[in-house]
PDB file of C-alpha atoms and ligand atoms in Angstrom:
ATOM      1  CA  UNK A 191      -0.093  -0.022  -0.135  1.00  0.00           C
ATOM      2  CA  UNK A 192       2.047   3.336  -1.390  1.00  0.00           C
ATOM      3  CA  UNK A 193      -0.352   5.737  -0.452  1.00  0.00           C
ATOM      4  CA  UNK A 194      -2.368   5.708   3.031  1.00  0.00           C
ATOM      5  CA  UNK A 195      -6.307   5.678   2.701  1.00  0.00           C
ATOM      6  CA  UNK A 196      -6.885   7.937   6.587  1.00  0.00           C
ATOM      7  CA  UNK A 197      -3.382   9.031   6.968  1.00  0.00           C
ATOM      8  CA  UNK A 198      -4.521   8.737  10.616  1.00  0.00           C
ATOM      9  CA  UNK A 199      -4.851   5.009  10.618  1.00  0.00           C
ATOM     10  CA  UNK A 200      -2.567   3.300  13.018  1.00  0.00           C
ATOM     11  CA  UNK A 201      -3.950  -0.367  11.374  1.00  0.00           C
ATOM     12  CA  UNK A 202      -2.429   0.609   7.123  1.00  0.00           C
ATOM     13  CA  UNK A 203       0.886  -0.166   7.800  1.00  0.00           C
ATOM     14  CA  UNK A 204       4.349   0.362   6.342  1.00  0.00           C
ATOM     15  CA  UNK A 205       5.666  -1.496   4.025  1.00  0.00           C
ATOM     16  CA  UNK A 206       8.267  -3.384   6.232  1.00  0.00           C
ATOM     17  CA  UNK A 207       6.053  -3.654   9.032  1.00  0.00           C
ATOM     18  CA  UNK A 208       3.115  -5.054   6.617  1.00  0.00           C
ATOM     19  CA  UNK A 209       6.289  -7.776   5.718  1.00  0.00           C
ATOM     20  CA  UNK A 210       6.875  -8.397   9.423  1.00  0.00           C
ATOM     21  CA  UNK A 211       4.686  -8.097  11.157  1.00  0.00           C
ATOM     22  CA  UNK A 212       3.964 -11.381  13.560  1.00  0.00           C
ATOM     23  CA  UNK A 213       7.620 -11.190  14.130  1.00  0.00           C
ATOM     24  CA  UNK A 214       6.505  -7.604  15.200  1.00  0.00           C
ATOM     25  CA  UNK A 215       3.841  -8.811  16.981  1.00  0.00           C
ATOM     26  CA  UNK A 216       6.397 -10.612  18.506  1.00  0.00           C
ATOM     27  CA  UNK A 217       9.094  -9.300  19.494  1.00  0.00           C
ATOM     28  CA  UNK A 218       7.253  -5.843  20.635  1.00  0.00           C
ATOM     29  CA  UNK A 219       4.903  -7.679  23.040  1.00  0.00           C
ATOM     30  CA  UNK A 220       8.464  -9.201  24.960  1.00  0.00           C
ATOM     31  CA  UNK A 221       6.606 -12.916  23.933  1.00  0.00           C
ATOM     32  CA  UNK A 222       3.353 -12.150  25.283  1.00  0.00           C
ATOM     33  CA  UNK A 223       1.463 -12.583  21.508  1.00  0.00           C
ATOM     34  CA  UNK A 224       1.431 -15.750  21.191  1.00  0.00           C
ATOM     35  CA  UNK A 225       0.075 -17.367  23.773  1.00  0.00           C
ATOM     36  CA  UNK A 226      -2.653 -14.513  24.086  1.00  0.00           C
ATOM     37  CA  UNK A 227      -3.938 -14.468  20.859  1.00  0.00           C
ATOM     38  CA  UNK A 228      -3.880 -19.010  20.999  1.00  0.00           C
ATOM     39  CA  UNK A 229      -6.072 -18.103  23.974  1.00  0.00           C
ATOM     40  CA  UNK A 230      -8.553 -15.698  22.601  1.00  0.00           C
ATOM     41  CA  UNK A 231      -8.906 -17.648  19.082  1.00  0.00           C
ATOM     42  CA  UNK A 232     -10.169 -21.079  21.495  1.00  0.00           C
ATOM     43  CA  UNK A 233     -12.894 -18.745  22.554  1.00  0.00           C
ATOM     44  CA  UNK A 234     -14.178 -17.800  19.683  1.00  0.00           C
ATOM     45  CA  UNK A 235     -15.520 -21.574  19.792  1.00  0.00           C
ATOM     46  CA  UNK A 236     -15.064 -22.439  16.176  1.00  0.00           C
ATOM     47  CA  UNK A 237     -16.648 -24.873  15.087  1.00  0.00           C
ATOM     48  CA  UNK A 238     -15.514 -27.563  12.139  1.00  0.00           C
ATOM     49  CA  UNK A 239     -18.212 -26.484   9.783  1.00  0.00           C
ATOM     50  CA  UNK A 240     -18.622 -22.778  10.267  1.00  0.00           C
ATOM     51  CA  UNK A 241     -17.600 -20.365   7.766  1.00  0.00           C
ATOM     52  CA  UNK A 242     -15.636 -17.681   8.450  1.00  0.00           C
ATOM     53  CA  UNK A 243     -14.956 -14.308   7.417  1.00  0.00           C
ATOM     54  CA  UNK A 244     -11.504 -12.332   8.580  1.00  0.00           C
ATOM     55  CA  UNK A 245     -11.648  -8.582   7.449  1.00  0.00           C
ATOM     56  CA  UNK A 246      -8.114  -7.154   8.124  1.00  0.00           C
ATOM     57  CA  UNK A 247      -6.949 -11.093   8.115  1.00  0.00           C
ATOM     58  CA  UNK A 248      -2.874 -10.012   7.769  1.00  0.00           C
ATOM     59  CA  UNK A 249      -0.935 -12.789   7.445  1.00  0.00           C
ATOM     60  CA  UNK A 250      -2.960 -15.265   7.819  1.00  0.00           C
ATOM     61  CA  UNK A 251      -1.476 -15.858  12.027  1.00  0.00           C
ATOM     62  CA  UNK A 252      -5.616 -16.293  12.590  1.00  0.00           C
ATOM     63  CA  UNK A 253      -7.054 -18.086  10.107  1.00  0.00           C
ATOM     64  CA  UNK A 254      -3.900 -20.698  10.365  1.00  0.00           C
ATOM     65  CA  UNK A 255      -5.147 -20.835  14.803  1.00  0.00           C
ATOM     66  CA  UNK A 256      -8.714 -21.106  13.142  1.00  0.00           C
ATOM     67  CA  UNK A 257      -8.438 -23.814  10.447  1.00  0.00           C
ATOM     68  CA  UNK A 258      -7.273 -25.772  13.534  1.00  0.00           C
ATOM     69  CA  UNK A 259     -10.741 -26.408  15.066  1.00  0.00           C
ATOM     70  CA  UNK A 260     -11.890 -26.732  11.127  1.00  0.00           C
ATOM     71  CA  UNK A 261     -13.188 -30.228   9.225  1.00  0.00           C
ATOM     72  CA  UNK A 262     -13.031 -30.258   5.648  1.00  0.00           C
ATOM     73  CA  UNK A 263     -16.300 -28.716   5.559  1.00  0.00           C
ATOM     74  CA  UNK A 264     -15.267 -25.576   6.612  1.00  0.00           C
ATOM     75  CA  UNK A 265     -14.163 -22.558   5.298  1.00  0.00           C
ATOM     76  CA  UNK A 266     -12.951 -18.882   6.208  1.00  0.00           C
ATOM     77  CA  UNK A 267     -11.968 -16.038   3.429  1.00  0.00           C
ATOM     78  CA  UNK A 268      -9.437 -13.209   4.344  1.00  0.00           C
ATOM     79  CA  UNK A 269      -9.814  -9.981   2.947  1.00  0.00           C
ATOM     80  CA  UNK A 270      -7.159  -7.389   2.840  1.00  0.00           C
ATOM     81  CA  UNK A 271      -5.937  -4.425   0.482  1.00  0.00           C
ATOM     82  CA  UNK A 272      -2.209  -4.792   1.719  1.00  0.00           C
ATOM     83  CA  UNK A 273       0.473  -6.655  -1.521  1.00  0.00           C
ATOM     84  CA  UNK A 274       2.666  -7.584   1.889  1.00  0.00           C
ATOM     85  CA  UNK A 275      -0.409  -9.787   3.883  1.00  0.00           C
ATOM     86  CA  UNK A 276      -1.456 -10.900   0.630  1.00  0.00           C
ATOM     87  CA  UNK A 277       2.057 -12.458  -0.620  1.00  0.00           C
ATOM     88  CA  UNK A 278       2.400 -13.799   3.240  1.00  0.00           C
ATOM     89  CA  UNK A 279      -1.281 -15.277   3.228  1.00  0.00           C
ATOM     90  CA  UNK A 280      -1.316 -17.121   0.272  1.00  0.00           C
ATOM     91  CA  UNK A 281       1.726 -18.793   0.804  1.00  0.00           C
ATOM     92  CA  UNK A 282       0.769 -19.500   4.335  1.00  0.00           C
ATOM     93  CA  UNK A 283      -2.350 -22.013   2.851  1.00  0.00           C
ATOM     94  CA  UNK A 284      -1.103 -23.099  -0.999  1.00  0.00           C
ATOM     95  CA  UNK A 285      -2.042 -26.770   0.273  1.00  0.00           C
ATOM     96  CA  UNK A 286      -5.389 -25.636   1.784  1.00  0.00           C
ATOM     97  CA  UNK A 287      -7.837 -24.693  -0.152  1.00  0.00           C
ATOM     98  CA  UNK A 288     -10.122 -24.629   2.731  1.00  0.00           C
ATOM     99  CA  UNK A 289      -8.941 -20.741   3.546  1.00  0.00           C
ATOM    100  CA  UNK A 290      -8.838 -19.042   0.557  1.00  0.00           C
ATOM    101  CA  UNK A 291      -7.774 -15.060  -0.312  1.00  0.00           C
ATOM    102  CA  UNK A 292      -9.137 -12.235  -0.929  1.00  0.00           C
ATOM    103  CA  UNK A 293      -7.775  -8.453  -2.366  1.00  0.00           C
ATOM    104  CA  UNK A 294     -10.655  -5.966  -0.377  1.00  0.00           C
ATOM    105  CA  UNK A 295     -11.107  -2.853   1.141  1.00  0.00           C
ATOM    106  CA  UNK A 296     -13.535  -4.274   3.585  1.00  0.00           C
ATOM    107  CA  UNK A 297     -14.261   0.345   5.300  1.00  0.00           C
ATOM    108  CA  UNK A 298     -16.674   0.380   1.234  1.00  0.00           C
ATOM    109  CA  UNK A 299     -18.954  -1.884   1.002  1.00  0.00           C
ATOM    110  CA  UNK A 300     -18.956  -5.203  -1.607  1.00  0.00           C
ATOM    111  CA  UNK A 301     -20.953  -8.250  -1.948  1.00  0.00           C
ATOM    112  CA  UNK A 302     -18.928 -11.785  -2.202  1.00  0.00           C
ATOM    113  CA  UNK A 303     -22.442 -13.902  -2.275  1.00  0.00           C
ATOM    114  CA  UNK A 304     -21.556 -15.730   0.180  1.00  0.00           C
ATOM    115  CA  UNK A 305     -22.770 -15.580   4.069  1.00  0.00           C
ATOM    116  CA  UNK A 306     -21.437 -16.925   7.073  1.00  0.00           C
ATOM    117  CA  UNK A 307     -21.213 -18.040  10.275  1.00  0.00           C
ATOM    118  CA  UNK A 308     -18.502 -15.622  11.942  1.00  0.00           C
ATOM    119  CA  UNK A 309     -17.569 -12.444  11.296  1.00  0.00           C
ATOM    120  CA  UNK A 310     -13.393 -11.955  12.464  1.00  0.00           C
ATOM    121  CA  UNK A 311     -11.778  -8.860  12.811  1.00  0.00           C
ATOM    122  CA  UNK A 312      -8.831  -8.961  15.252  1.00  0.00           C
ATOM    123  CA  UNK A 313      -6.986  -5.160  15.560  1.00  0.00           C
ATOM    124  CA  UNK A 314      -8.119  -3.965  12.868  1.00  0.00           C
ATOM    125  CA  UNK A 315     -11.752  -1.564  13.408  1.00  0.00           C
ATOM    126  CA  UNK A 316     -10.568   0.585  15.391  1.00  0.00           C
ATOM    127  CA  UNK A 317      -7.793   2.052  12.982  1.00  0.00           C
ATOM    128  CA  UNK A 318     -10.574   3.611  11.292  1.00  0.00           C
ATOM    129  CA  UNK A 319     -12.123   6.688  11.721  1.00  0.00           C
ATOM    130  CA  UNK A 320     -15.597   7.072  14.098  1.00  0.00           C
ATOM    131  CA  UNK A 321     -17.795   7.684  10.737  1.00  0.00           C
ATOM    132  CA  UNK A 322     -15.829   4.570   9.028  1.00  0.00           C
ATOM    133  CA  UNK A 323     -16.022   1.422  10.886  1.00  0.00           C
ATOM    134  CA  UNK A 324     -20.142   2.256  10.036  1.00  0.00           C
ATOM    135  CA  UNK A 325     -19.519   0.736   7.039  1.00  0.00           C
ATOM    136  CA  UNK A 326     -17.591  -2.180   8.431  1.00  0.00           C
ATOM    137  CA  UNK A 327     -19.902  -2.581  11.372  1.00  0.00           C
ATOM    138  CA  UNK A 328     -22.730  -3.590   8.108  1.00  0.00           C
ATOM    139  CA  UNK A 329     -20.444  -5.324   6.119  1.00  0.00           C
ATOM    140  CA  UNK A 330     -20.136  -7.789   8.392  1.00  0.00           C
ATOM    141  CA  UNK A 331     -23.928  -7.635   9.504  1.00  0.00           C
ATOM    142  CA  UNK A 332     -25.174  -8.575   5.294  1.00  0.00           C
ATOM    143  CA  UNK A 333     -22.039 -11.040   5.281  1.00  0.00           C
ATOM    144  CA  UNK A 334     -24.075 -12.713   8.026  1.00  0.00           C
ATOM    145  CA  UNK A 335     -26.576 -14.894   8.272  1.00  0.00           C
ATOM    146  CA  UNK A 336     -29.128 -14.955  10.533  1.00  0.00           C
ATOM    147  CA  UNK A 337     -28.038 -16.446  14.068  1.00  0.00           C
ATOM    148  CA  UNK A 338     -24.216 -15.975  12.836  1.00  0.00           C
ATOM    149  CA  UNK A 339     -21.722 -13.771  15.164  1.00  0.00           C
ATOM    150  CA  UNK A 340     -20.048 -11.071  15.339  1.00  0.00           C
ATOM    151  CA  UNK A 341     -16.753 -11.553  16.706  1.00  0.00           C
ATOM    152  CA  UNK A 342     -14.142  -8.067  17.533  1.00  0.00           C
ATOM    153  CA  UNK A 343     -11.221  -8.990  19.062  1.00  0.00           C
ATOM    154  CA  UNK A 344      -9.728  -5.869  19.522  1.00  0.00           C
ATOM    155  CA  UNK A 345      -8.853  -2.638  22.858  1.00  0.00           C
ATOM    156  CA  UNK A 346     -11.446  -3.087  25.123  1.00  0.00           C
ATOM    157  CA  UNK A 347     -13.264   0.327  26.834  1.00  0.00           C
ATOM    158  CA  UNK A 348     -11.280   1.446  29.277  1.00  0.00           C
ATOM    159  CA  UNK A 349      -9.720   5.404  30.183  1.00  0.00           C
ATOM    160  CA  UNK A 350      -5.844   5.982  28.742  1.00  0.00           C
ATOM    161  CA  UNK A 351      -5.286   8.429  31.913  1.00  0.00           C
ATOM    162  CA  UNK A 352      -6.149   6.150  34.415  1.00  0.00           C
ATOM    163  CA  UNK A 353      -3.652   3.383  33.289  1.00  0.00           C
ATOM    164  CA  UNK A 354      -0.128   3.166  34.929  1.00  0.00           C
ATOM    165  CA  UNK A 355       2.349   4.868  33.498  1.00  0.00           C
ATOM    166  CA  UNK A 356       4.059   2.331  31.431  1.00  0.00           C
ATOM    167  CA  UNK A 357       1.200   0.481  29.812  1.00  0.00           C
ATOM    168  CA  UNK A 358      -0.532   4.604  29.314  1.00  0.00           C
ATOM    169  CA  UNK A 359       2.882   5.116  27.654  1.00  0.00           C
ATOM    170  CA  UNK A 360       3.467   1.974  24.960  1.00  0.00           C
ATOM    171  CA  UNK A 361      -0.330   2.479  24.327  1.00  0.00           C
ATOM    172  CA  UNK A 362       0.065   6.463  23.133  1.00  0.00           C
ATOM    173  CA  UNK A 363       3.460   5.787  21.581  1.00  0.00           C
ATOM    174  CA  UNK A 364       2.467   3.473  19.088  1.00  0.00           C
ATOM    175  CA  UNK A 365      -1.333   3.456  18.299  1.00  0.00           C
ATOM    176  CA  UNK A 366      -3.405   5.802  16.047  1.00  0.00           C
ATOM    177  CA  UNK A 367      -5.595   9.185  17.222  1.00  0.00           C
ATOM    178  CA  UNK A 368      -8.708   6.853  15.767  1.00  0.00           C
ATOM    179  CA  UNK A 369      -7.765   4.309  18.888  1.00  0.00           C
ATOM    180  CA  UNK A 370      -7.779   6.426  21.727  1.00  0.00           C
ATOM    181  CA  UNK A 371     -11.429   7.427  20.318  1.00  0.00           C
ATOM    182  CA  UNK A 372     -12.188   3.450  20.193  1.00  0.00           C
ATOM    183  CA  UNK A 373     -11.792   2.360  23.743  1.00  0.00           C
ATOM    184  CA  UNK A 374     -13.496   5.278  24.701  1.00  0.00           C
ATOM    185  CA  UNK A 375     -17.134   4.766  23.135  1.00  0.00           C
ATOM    186  CA  UNK A 376     -19.342   1.939  23.883  1.00  0.00           C
ATOM    187  CA  UNK A 377     -20.103  -0.799  21.694  1.00  0.00           C
ATOM    188  CA  UNK A 378     -22.716  -2.883  22.842  1.00  0.00           C
ATOM    189  CA  UNK A 379     -24.723   0.295  22.512  1.00  0.00           C
ATOM    190  CA  UNK A 380     -23.279   0.502  19.571  1.00  0.00           C
ATOM    191  CA  UNK A 381     -23.706  -3.088  17.894  1.00  0.00           C
ATOM    192  CA  UNK A 382     -27.185  -2.713  19.623  1.00  0.00           C
ATOM    193  CA  UNK A 383     -28.009   0.028  17.216  1.00  0.00           C
ATOM    194  CA  UNK A 384     -27.363  -2.202  14.365  1.00  0.00           C
ATOM    195  CA  UNK A 385     -29.376  -4.213  15.753  1.00  0.00           C
ATOM    196  CA  UNK A 386     -26.703  -7.107  16.826  1.00  0.00           C
ATOM    197  CA  UNK A 387     -27.999  -8.773  20.066  1.00  0.00           C
ATOM    198  CA  UNK A 388     -26.501 -11.348  23.018  1.00  0.00           C
ATOM    199  CA  UNK A 389     -22.892 -10.575  24.340  1.00  0.00           C
ATOM    200  CA  UNK A 390     -20.392 -11.861  25.459  1.00  0.00           C
ATOM    201  CA  UNK A 391     -16.836 -11.203  25.924  1.00  0.00           C
ATOM    202  CA  UNK A 392     -13.607 -12.431  27.218  1.00  0.00           C
ATOM    203  CA  UNK A 393     -10.885  -9.969  28.448  1.00  0.00           C
ATOM    204  CA  UNK A 394      -7.288 -10.067  28.323  1.00  0.00           C
ATOM    205  CA  UNK A 395      -4.332  -8.187  29.574  1.00  0.00           C
ATOM    206  CA  UNK A 396      -5.704  -6.894  32.144  1.00  0.00           C
ATOM    207  CA  UNK A 397      -8.843  -6.482  30.676  1.00  0.00           C
ATOM    208  CA  UNK A 398      -7.092  -3.545  28.252  1.00  0.00           C
ATOM    209  CA  UNK A 399      -8.113  -6.623  24.884  1.00  0.00           C
ATOM    210  CA  UNK A 400     -11.539  -7.647  24.510  1.00  0.00           C
ATOM    211  CA  UNK A 401     -12.629 -10.361  22.591  1.00  0.00           C
ATOM    212  CA  UNK A 402     -16.392  -8.906  22.005  1.00  0.00           C
ATOM    213  CA  UNK A 403     -19.082 -12.298  20.431  1.00  0.00           C
ATOM    214  CA  UNK A 404     -22.745 -10.648  19.803  1.00  0.00           C
ATOM    215  CA  UNK A 405     -25.022 -12.340  17.237  1.00  0.00           C
ATOM    216  CA  UNK A 406     -27.302 -11.312  13.829  1.00  0.00           C
ATOM    217  CA  UNK A 407     -30.459 -11.767  15.206  1.00  0.00           C
TER     218      UNK A 407
HETATM  219  C1  SAM B 892      -2.853  -4.630  12.585  1.00  0.00           C
HETATM  220  S1  SAM B 892      -2.775  -5.542  10.815  1.00  0.00           S
HETATM  221  C2  SAM B 892      -4.459  -6.218  12.158  1.00  0.00           C
HETATM  222  C3  SAM B 892      -4.141  -8.287  10.758  1.00  0.00           C
HETATM  223  C4  SAM B 892      -4.339  -9.753  11.515  1.00  0.00           C
HETATM  224  N1  SAM B 892      -6.655  -8.900  11.775  1.00  0.00           N
HETATM  225  C5  SAM B 892      -4.591  -9.480  13.083  1.00  0.00           C
HETATM  226  O1  SAM B 892      -4.449  -9.173  14.203  1.00  0.00           O
HETATM  227  O2  SAM B 892      -2.841 -10.083  12.799  1.00  0.00           O
HETATM  228  C6  SAM B 892      -4.046  -4.909  10.758  1.00  0.00           C
HETATM  229  C7  SAM B 892      -4.672  -5.513   9.273  1.00  0.00           C
HETATM  230  O3  SAM B 892      -5.825  -4.800   8.714  1.00  0.00           O
HETATM  231  C8  SAM B 892      -5.468  -4.074   7.346  1.00  0.00           C
HETATM  232  N2  SAM B 892      -6.027  -3.101   6.399  1.00  0.00           N
HETATM  233  C9  SAM B 892      -6.432  -1.911   6.679  1.00  0.00           C
HETATM  234  N3  SAM B 892      -7.383  -0.638   6.496  1.00  0.00           N
HETATM  235  C10 SAM B 892      -8.040  -1.765   5.684  1.00  0.00           C
HETATM  236  C11 SAM B 892      -8.675  -1.798   4.390  1.00  0.00           C
HETATM  237  N4  SAM B 892      -8.656  -0.345   4.286  1.00  0.00           N
HETATM  238  N5  SAM B 892      -9.274  -2.961   3.781  1.00  0.00           N
HETATM  239  C12 SAM B 892      -8.647  -4.054   3.914  1.00  0.00           C
HETATM  240  N6  SAM B 892      -7.762  -4.037   5.241  1.00  0.00           N
HETATM  241  C13 SAM B 892      -7.125  -3.158   5.399  1.00  0.00           C
HETATM  242  C14 SAM B 892      -4.081  -4.253   6.622  1.00  0.00           C
HETATM  243  O4  SAM B 892      -4.019  -4.289   5.305  1.00  0.00           O
HETATM  244  C15 SAM B 892      -3.008  -5.551   7.722  1.00  0.00           C
HETATM  245  O5  SAM B 892      -3.365  -6.525   7.063  1.00  0.00           O
END
């Protein structure tokens, strides 16, 4: 990606970060990320036949963990705009035809002509202006089967000023202004306004990160 769609966004990665994303997460988290992401994906409670749409799928690390819970009929479609992510994703799953990559923007309406049991979005939605998040949520809603789950793995809601200074320093240094806005919003109320119901949540890293699951009626 050469020119950013949203110049202040932290989820449109530089080519270097995109090419080395998994290593950056492992080293940057001092090894915490690997066990955390395995736990979070396990807590998605994926079923063998699940059809999963992964918005902003990145390198396919999450899809790789998810597909361990899928049977032969399960399927994952990963969407991303980064050519560096596309290369890593395709190479990771070249021998697994249950997993497909589609190079597509998630912040504009799209139609895959397929409905999913789960739409997953991990550390992506916080990085957009709030009005753009509306399109992402509608894309999720429009691609879910009735009774399907929208699952957001991202920052929880918290007061940045009440964080211990080291956490606050790291968060303020590495995150973008859209993330600061994201953590202040009531996401269950927002999702309810789109017609989502029945919320369950799991928290990680001293409750700064949340796996939020909600259902399309
Ligand atoms: C912080 S990374 C997270 C990747 C992955 N979800 C994960 O948890 O490992 C953000 C991802 O969102 C993708 N992305 C950013 N803007 C996008 C857009 N408008 N449409 C689709 N993907 C986008 C980036 O290319 C990147 O792969």
